[in-house]
């Protein structure tokens, strides 16, 4: 029986656990620090069909030894800001392969030592589900029709893709370089463009009268910011030399939407997105405030957009829209990210996975890191 450990019991973690446990040949463990709060019955509601799948065969633990000692396959669904700690936790164990779901957010940078120790490091371009927790043990999810994957060492990509294809029973596109995964135009520009358009004039203390649907109320300004940052990311990718990023696809191509109107119509029409809410918390008097601890804020700026900016700086690409959004986030959080010339304030960013913090400071070192 393949021994699979899923790290994290959030939206994607529970959806993965329920699906993988349907195959009786899989021995599925969920490693989570909230194990004591979970019962052994996990369930997934299919958004598209309303089918409910339950399982009691999953082992839930917060003990590293139980989770990793004899584990062969690790699927990590943690936010990027927890990956450095995860790498430290698993450093004395030797699974065959670690999948990051999704693979962007600097995860491959943190995992260099694991790769050097013979563990296959692989990352999915995007998550296999659009999913939201209903309770601690129950998730609603829409499974995608295909996934795409790359291994940090390209010689391992076929193995990584064939295995994940078998596990999830959906086609897996083989991506030639992990760098394509690192550039995935998803949350780092999708979420940040939306947050900027909604909250540009607000602070974390601003009181709002109602909750806002994140995608169903998506507007033209959000689309404009997204399309402009997408073009900047295109320019970054086009400057890469010596690494095969030919499979990169912009978010405009991904959604087949190239104008503000088309992008707005597309995003507001996606059924699986319709009930996703903005990162707001309800106050005692029934009003709302921005949730500064949301993954939208803790992950997508400093472990997403900031990494893309570090590529842009090394590759000498102008990014006025990324600069505008990062400067707004820096003002909101009192973290000075960019100087007056819109260059990275490296002394303030030492704990984040920008390229400079891993000795990657020119095109040659990008090539060296992302090629075998």
Short mmCIF file of C-alpha atoms in Angstrom, two decimals:
data_model
loop_
_atom_site.label_atom_id
_atom_site.label_comp_id
_atom_site.label_asym_id
_atom_site.label_seq_id
_atom_site.Cartn_x
_atom_site.Cartn_y
_atom_site.Cartn_z
CA UNK A 1 0.00 0.00 0.00
CA UNK A 2 1.49 3.38 -1.00
CA UNK A 3 2.03 5.43 2.16
CA UNK A 4 0.90 8.99 1.46
CA UNK A 5 1.08 11.88 3.90
CA UNK A 6 -0.87 15.03 3.19
CA UNK A 7 0.49 18.05 5.05
CA UNK A 8 -2.21 20.51 5.99
CA UNK A 9 -5.93 20.07 6.66
CA UNK A 10 -7.33 23.08 4.86
CA UNK A 11 -9.46 23.33 1.71
CA UNK A 12 -7.10 21.47 -0.60
CA UNK A 13 -5.68 19.11 2.02
CA UNK A 14 -9.05 17.63 2.98
CA UNK A 15 -10.21 17.41 -0.65
CA UNK A 16 -7.04 15.53 -1.56
CA UNK A 17 -7.31 13.25 1.48
CA UNK A 18 -10.91 12.24 0.75
CA UNK A 19 -10.22 11.48 -2.90
CA UNK A 20 -6.98 9.57 -2.34
CA UNK A 21 -8.57 7.50 0.44
CA UNK A 22 -11.18 6.20 -2.02
CA UNK A 23 -8.48 3.95 -3.45
CA UNK A 24 -8.14 1.18 -0.87
CA UNK A 25 -4.55 0.59 -2.00
CA UNK A 26 -3.56 3.97 -0.54
CA UNK A 27 -2.62 4.41 3.09
CA UNK A 28 -3.45 8.08 3.72
CA UNK A 29 -2.22 10.15 6.66
CA UNK A 30 -3.02 13.82 7.28
CA UNK A 31 -0.34 15.68 9.22
CA UNK A 32 -1.73 18.80 10.85
CA UNK A 33 -1.09 20.73 14.03
CA UNK A 34 -4.87 20.91 14.58
CA UNK A 35 -5.21 17.09 14.66
CA UNK A 36 -6.82 17.13 18.12
CA UNK A 37 -9.70 19.25 16.78
CA UNK A 38 -10.56 16.89 13.92
CA UNK A 39 -12.64 13.72 14.01
CA UNK A 40 -11.74 10.77 11.79
CA UNK A 41 -14.59 11.27 9.32
CA UNK A 42 -13.70 13.58 6.41
CA UNK A 43 -16.22 14.45 3.69
CA UNK A 44 -16.20 16.24 0.33
CA UNK A 45 -19.22 17.74 -1.44
CA UNK A 46 -18.82 17.90 -5.21
CA UNK A 47 -19.86 21.43 -6.26
CA UNK A 48 -20.70 20.27 -9.78
CA UNK A 49 -22.78 17.17 -8.98
CA UNK A 50 -23.75 17.63 -5.28
CA UNK A 51 -22.34 14.14 -4.62
CA UNK A 52 -21.07 13.67 -1.06
CA UNK A 53 -18.09 11.39 -0.43
CA UNK A 54 -17.10 10.39 3.11
CA UNK A 55 -14.20 8.40 4.49
CA UNK A 56 -13.15 7.07 7.87
CA UNK A 57 -9.92 5.43 6.71
CA UNK A 58 -7.64 8.48 7.07
CA UNK A 59 -5.11 8.60 9.91
CA UNK A 60 -4.83 12.09 11.41
CA UNK A 61 -1.80 13.07 13.47
CA UNK A 62 0.38 15.95 14.63
CA UNK A 63 3.31 13.62 15.31
CA UNK A 64 6.15 13.96 12.79
CA UNK A 65 7.47 10.45 13.35
CA UNK A 66 4.09 8.87 12.62
CA UNK A 67 3.56 11.06 9.59
CA UNK A 68 6.95 10.85 7.87
CA UNK A 69 9.06 7.93 9.12
CA UNK A 70 7.93 5.35 6.55
CA UNK A 71 6.12 7.69 4.18
CA UNK A 72 6.84 7.42 0.45
CA UNK A 73 4.76 10.29 -0.95
CA UNK A 74 4.26 13.68 0.69
CA UNK A 75 1.68 16.15 -0.63
CA UNK A 76 2.13 19.60 0.90
CA UNK A 77 -0.87 21.94 0.88
CA UNK A 78 0.49 24.49 3.34
CA UNK A 79 0.65 28.21 2.57
CA UNK A 80 4.05 29.37 1.35
CA UNK A 81 4.88 31.20 4.58
CA UNK A 82 4.92 27.83 6.41
CA UNK A 83 7.19 25.99 3.95
CA UNK A 84 10.47 26.96 5.60
CA UNK A 85 9.22 25.40 8.85
CA UNK A 86 7.95 22.30 6.99
CA UNK A 87 11.36 21.77 5.37
CA UNK A 88 12.94 21.83 8.82
CA UNK A 89 10.36 19.34 10.14
CA UNK A 90 10.93 16.81 7.38
CA UNK A 91 14.69 17.25 7.02
CA UNK A 92 15.55 14.03 8.92
CA UNK A 93 13.16 11.88 6.86
CA UNK A 94 13.52 10.58 3.31
CA UNK A 95 10.28 10.17 1.36
CA UNK A 96 10.67 9.35 -2.32
CA UNK A 97 8.85 12.46 -3.50
CA UNK A 98 7.40 15.71 -2.17
CA UNK A 99 4.67 17.48 -4.12
CA UNK A 100 3.91 21.13 -3.46
CA UNK A 101 0.27 22.01 -4.20
CA UNK A 102 0.55 24.55 -5.73
CA UNK A 103 4.26 24.71 -6.54
CA UNK A 104 4.82 28.46 -6.75
CA UNK A 105 5.56 30.81 -3.85
CA UNK A 106 9.29 30.12 -3.40
CA UNK A 107 8.79 26.52 -2.29
CA UNK A 108 11.51 25.19 -4.62
CA UNK A 109 13.97 27.70 -3.15
CA UNK A 110 13.41 26.45 0.40
CA UNK A 111 13.73 22.82 -0.77
CA UNK A 112 17.23 22.86 -2.27
CA UNK A 113 18.73 20.75 0.54
CA UNK A 114 15.93 18.18 0.30
CA UNK A 115 16.59 17.84 -3.42
CA UNK A 116 20.33 17.45 -2.81
CA UNK A 117 19.49 14.61 -0.39
CA UNK A 118 17.83 12.65 -3.19
CA UNK A 119 14.18 13.52 -2.58
CA UNK A 120 12.26 14.31 -5.75
CA UNK A 121 10.81 17.83 -5.44
CA UNK A 122 7.78 18.47 -7.64
CA UNK A 123 5.22 21.24 -7.88
CA UNK A 124 1.76 21.51 -9.42
CA UNK A 125 1.15 24.54 -11.59
CA UNK A 126 -2.26 25.04 -9.96
CA UNK A 127 -4.31 23.25 -7.32
CA UNK A 128 -6.43 20.25 -8.44
CA UNK A 129 -9.61 21.71 -6.91
CA UNK A 130 -11.48 24.91 -6.33
CA UNK A 131 -12.41 24.19 -2.74
CA UNK A 132 -13.74 25.81 0.42
CA UNK A 133 -14.13 24.38 3.93
CA UNK A 134 -17.69 24.09 5.24
CA UNK A 135 -16.57 22.73 8.61
CA UNK A 136 -13.20 21.56 9.97
CA UNK A 137 -13.88 18.12 8.47
CA UNK A 138 -16.03 18.94 5.45
CA UNK A 139 -15.08 20.64 2.18
CA UNK A 140 -17.00 21.64 -0.93
CA UNK A 141 -14.87 21.19 -4.03
CA UNK A 142 -14.87 21.26 -7.80
CA UNK A 143 -12.24 18.94 -9.25
CA UNK A 144 -10.39 20.18 -12.30
CA UNK A 145 -10.23 18.12 -15.48
CA UNK A 146 -6.43 18.16 -15.66
CA UNK A 147 -3.35 19.25 -13.76
CA UNK A 148 0.21 20.23 -14.74
CA UNK A 149 3.40 19.37 -12.90
CA UNK A 150 7.18 19.84 -13.01
CA UNK A 151 10.04 18.42 -10.97
CA UNK A 152 12.90 20.61 -9.82
CA UNK A 153 15.26 18.20 -11.60
CA UNK A 154 13.76 17.75 -15.06
CA UNK A 155 14.91 14.11 -15.23
CA UNK A 156 12.32 13.39 -12.49
CA UNK A 157 9.39 15.07 -14.22
CA UNK A 158 8.06 11.99 -16.03
CA UNK A 159 8.05 9.99 -12.77
CA UNK A 160 6.40 12.82 -10.83
CA UNK A 161 3.70 13.37 -13.46
CA UNK A 162 2.89 9.69 -14.01
CA UNK A 163 2.51 9.16 -10.25
CA UNK A 164 0.30 12.20 -9.58
CA UNK A 165 -1.78 11.32 -12.64
CA UNK A 166 -2.43 7.87 -11.17
CA UNK A 167 -3.16 9.20 -7.69
CA UNK A 168 -5.75 11.78 -8.80
CA UNK A 169 -7.01 9.88 -11.83
CA UNK A 170 -6.85 12.92 -14.11
CA UNK A 171 -4.46 13.80 -16.96
CA UNK A 172 -1.23 15.54 -15.99
CA UNK A 173 0.66 17.82 -18.36
CA UNK A 174 4.46 17.42 -18.19
CA UNK A 175 6.11 20.83 -17.66
CA UNK A 176 9.71 21.04 -18.85
CA UNK A 177 11.06 23.37 -16.16
CA UNK A 178 10.05 24.13 -12.59
CA UNK A 179 10.62 27.79 -13.44
CA UNK A 180 7.39 27.71 -15.47
CA UNK A 181 5.59 26.66 -12.28
CA UNK A 182 7.32 29.46 -10.36
CA UNK A 183 5.92 31.96 -12.86
CA UNK A 184 2.35 30.61 -12.69
CA UNK A 185 0.08 33.67 -13.15
CA UNK A 186 -2.36 32.74 -10.43
CA UNK A 187 -2.85 34.03 -6.87
CA UNK A 188 0.24 36.30 -6.79
CA UNK A 189 -1.34 38.56 -9.41
CA UNK A 190 -4.99 37.42 -9.31
CA UNK A 191 -5.56 38.00 -5.60
CA UNK A 192 -3.31 41.02 -5.23
CA UNK A 193 -4.89 42.90 -8.14
CA UNK A 194 -8.34 42.33 -6.64
CA UNK A 195 -7.32 43.32 -3.11
CA UNK A 196 -5.69 46.50 -4.38
CA UNK A 197 -8.77 47.50 -6.36
CA UNK A 198 -11.07 46.90 -3.36
CA UNK A 199 -9.02 48.28 -0.50
CA UNK A 200 -6.62 50.86 -1.99
CA UNK A 201 -8.08 53.70 0.07
CA UNK A 202 -8.57 51.65 3.25
CA UNK A 203 -6.52 50.59 6.28
CA UNK A 204 -6.86 47.52 8.46
CA UNK A 205 -8.98 49.67 10.82
CA UNK A 206 -11.47 50.78 8.18
CA UNK A 207 -15.04 49.73 8.93
CA UNK A 208 -17.10 48.29 6.05
CA UNK A 209 -20.87 47.92 6.11
CA UNK A 210 -21.08 44.52 4.40
CA UNK A 211 -19.22 41.44 3.18
CA UNK A 212 -18.04 41.46 -0.46
CA UNK A 213 -17.97 38.48 -2.81
CA UNK A 214 -14.39 38.20 -4.01
CA UNK A 215 -15.10 36.95 -7.54
CA UNK A 216 -18.85 37.35 -8.09
CA UNK A 217 -18.45 41.12 -7.52
CA UNK A 218 -15.19 41.36 -9.46
CA UNK A 219 -15.11 44.68 -11.32
CA UNK A 220 -13.43 46.46 -14.23
CA UNK A 221 -10.70 48.03 -12.07
CA UNK A 222 -9.74 44.57 -10.77
CA UNK A 223 -9.52 43.31 -14.35
CA UNK A 224 -7.45 46.30 -15.45
CA UNK A 225 -4.92 45.77 -12.66
CA UNK A 226 -4.79 42.03 -13.36
CA UNK A 227 -4.26 42.42 -17.09
CA UNK A 228 -1.53 45.02 -16.60
CA UNK A 229 0.38 42.87 -14.08
CA UNK A 230 -0.09 39.90 -16.37
CA UNK A 231 1.63 41.84 -19.16
CA UNK A 232 4.49 42.69 -16.81
CA UNK A 233 4.87 39.02 -15.92
CA UNK A 234 4.89 38.21 -19.64
CA UNK A 235 7.79 40.64 -20.02
CA UNK A 236 9.67 38.97 -17.16
CA UNK A 237 9.24 35.51 -18.67
CA UNK A 238 10.37 36.76 -22.09
CA UNK A 239 13.70 37.86 -20.59
CA UNK A 240 14.58 34.37 -19.31
CA UNK A 241 17.42 32.74 -21.22
CA UNK A 242 18.81 29.23 -21.05
CA UNK A 243 15.79 27.68 -19.27
CA UNK A 244 12.81 26.24 -21.13
CA UNK A 245 9.77 28.30 -20.13
CA UNK A 246 7.97 27.79 -23.46
CA UNK A 247 4.98 26.21 -21.70
CA UNK A 248 4.25 29.35 -19.69
CA UNK A 249 0.74 30.66 -20.33
CA UNK A 250 -0.40 34.11 -19.26
CA UNK A 251 -3.56 34.51 -17.21
CA UNK A 252 -5.21 36.25 -20.18
CA UNK A 253 -4.55 33.14 -22.27
CA UNK A 254 -5.56 30.85 -19.40
CA UNK A 255 -8.97 32.56 -19.17
CA UNK A 256 -9.10 33.35 -22.91
CA UNK A 257 -9.91 36.95 -21.95
CA UNK A 258 -7.84 39.80 -23.35
CA UNK A 259 -9.89 42.90 -22.55
CA UNK A 260 -11.14 44.38 -19.30
CA UNK A 261 -14.75 43.59 -20.21
CA UNK A 262 -13.98 40.00 -21.25
CA UNK A 263 -11.91 39.33 -18.12
CA UNK A 264 -14.62 40.73 -15.84
CA UNK A 265 -17.30 38.65 -17.56
CA UNK A 266 -15.16 35.53 -17.36
CA UNK A 267 -14.26 35.75 -13.69
CA UNK A 268 -17.77 36.67 -12.53
CA UNK A 269 -19.24 33.75 -14.49
CA UNK A 270 -17.18 30.92 -12.97
CA UNK A 271 -19.64 28.82 -10.96
CA UNK A 272 -17.08 27.42 -8.52
CA UNK A 273 -15.99 30.98 -7.63
CA UNK A 274 -19.42 32.45 -6.96
CA UNK A 275 -19.62 31.93 -3.18
CA UNK A 276 -16.02 32.81 -2.31
CA UNK A 277 -15.94 35.80 0.03
CA UNK A 278 -13.40 38.55 0.56
CA UNK A 279 -10.96 38.46 3.50
CA UNK A 280 -13.18 40.37 5.91
CA UNK A 281 -14.04 39.58 9.53
CA UNK A 282 -17.29 40.49 11.25
CA UNK A 283 -17.06 42.88 14.18
CA UNK A 284 -19.07 42.72 17.38
CA UNK A 285 -21.52 45.32 16.07
CA UNK A 286 -22.17 43.43 12.82
CA UNK A 287 -19.87 45.49 10.63
CA UNK A 288 -16.70 44.27 8.84
CA UNK A 289 -12.96 44.87 8.88
CA UNK A 290 -10.16 43.65 6.63
CA UNK A 291 -8.66 40.41 7.96
CA UNK A 292 -4.92 41.21 8.06
CA UNK A 293 -4.16 37.57 8.98
CA UNK A 294 -5.87 36.15 5.92
CA UNK A 295 -3.73 34.05 3.53
CA UNK A 296 -4.66 36.61 0.90
CA UNK A 297 -2.46 39.08 2.77
CA UNK A 298 0.07 36.84 4.51
CA UNK A 299 0.90 34.77 1.41
CA UNK A 300 0.06 36.41 -1.90
CA UNK A 301 2.11 39.58 -1.52
CA UNK A 302 5.35 38.63 0.25
CA UNK A 303 5.38 34.99 -0.91
CA UNK A 304 3.95 35.68 -4.34
CA UNK A 305 4.08 39.07 -6.01
CA UNK A 306 7.34 39.96 -4.24
CA UNK A 307 9.06 36.91 -5.75
CA UNK A 308 7.98 37.99 -9.23
CA UNK A 309 9.37 41.44 -8.49
CA UNK A 310 12.72 39.88 -7.53
CA UNK A 311 12.83 38.17 -10.93
CA UNK A 312 11.95 41.48 -12.60
CA UNK A 313 14.76 43.30 -10.82
CA UNK A 314 17.38 40.71 -11.75
CA UNK A 315 16.15 40.56 -15.35
CA UNK A 316 15.85 44.36 -15.58
CA UNK A 317 12.14 44.51 -16.40
CA UNK A 318 10.09 47.59 -15.51
CA UNK A 319 6.97 46.72 -13.49
CA UNK A 320 5.02 49.91 -12.68
CA UNK A 321 1.81 48.09 -11.78
CA UNK A 322 3.56 45.53 -9.55
CA UNK A 323 5.42 48.43 -7.93
CA UNK A 324 2.18 50.29 -7.29
CA UNK A 325 0.56 47.27 -5.63
CA UNK A 326 3.65 46.39 -3.55
CA UNK A 327 4.01 50.00 -2.39
CA UNK A 328 0.36 50.02 -1.35
CA UNK A 329 0.80 46.77 0.58
CA UNK A 330 3.96 48.13 2.21
CA UNK A 331 2.11 51.24 3.35
CA UNK A 332 -0.79 49.14 4.62
CA UNK A 333 1.53 46.91 6.69
CA UNK A 334 4.26 49.48 7.50
CA UNK A 335 6.88 47.33 5.74
CA UNK A 336 9.03 49.28 3.32
CA UNK A 337 9.41 46.89 0.38
CA UNK A 338 10.70 49.22 -2.33
CA UNK A 339 12.94 52.28 -2.16
CA UNK A 340 12.28 55.62 -3.86
CA UNK A 341 13.57 54.15 -7.14
CA UNK A 342 11.23 51.12 -6.81
CA UNK A 343 14.10 48.74 -6.14
CA UNK A 344 13.85 46.05 -3.47
CA UNK A 345 14.84 47.11 0.05
CA UNK A 346 16.82 43.91 0.60
CA UNK A 347 17.66 44.63 4.25
CA UNK A 348 13.93 44.61 5.05
CA UNK A 349 13.20 41.41 3.13
CA UNK A 350 15.68 38.88 4.50
CA UNK A 351 13.03 36.43 5.78
CA UNK A 352 11.15 36.16 2.49
CA UNK A 353 11.86 33.82 -0.46
CA UNK A 354 13.13 36.37 -2.95
CA UNK A 355 15.90 35.17 -5.24
CA UNK A 356 18.54 37.41 -3.67
CA UNK A 357 18.22 35.57 -0.33
CA UNK A 358 19.23 32.30 -2.00
CA UNK A 359 22.30 33.61 -3.79
CA UNK A 360 20.47 34.10 -7.10
CA UNK A 361 21.48 37.55 -8.31
CA UNK A 362 21.89 37.35 -12.10
CA UNK A 363 20.63 35.47 -15.15
CA UNK A 364 23.48 32.96 -14.88
CA UNK A 365 22.49 31.95 -11.35
CA UNK A 366 18.83 31.66 -12.42
CA UNK A 367 19.97 29.29 -15.16
CA UNK A 368 22.11 27.30 -12.75
CA UNK A 369 19.36 26.89 -10.16
CA UNK A 370 16.62 25.89 -12.56
CA UNK A 371 18.64 23.59 -14.80
CA UNK A 372 19.96 20.18 -13.72
#
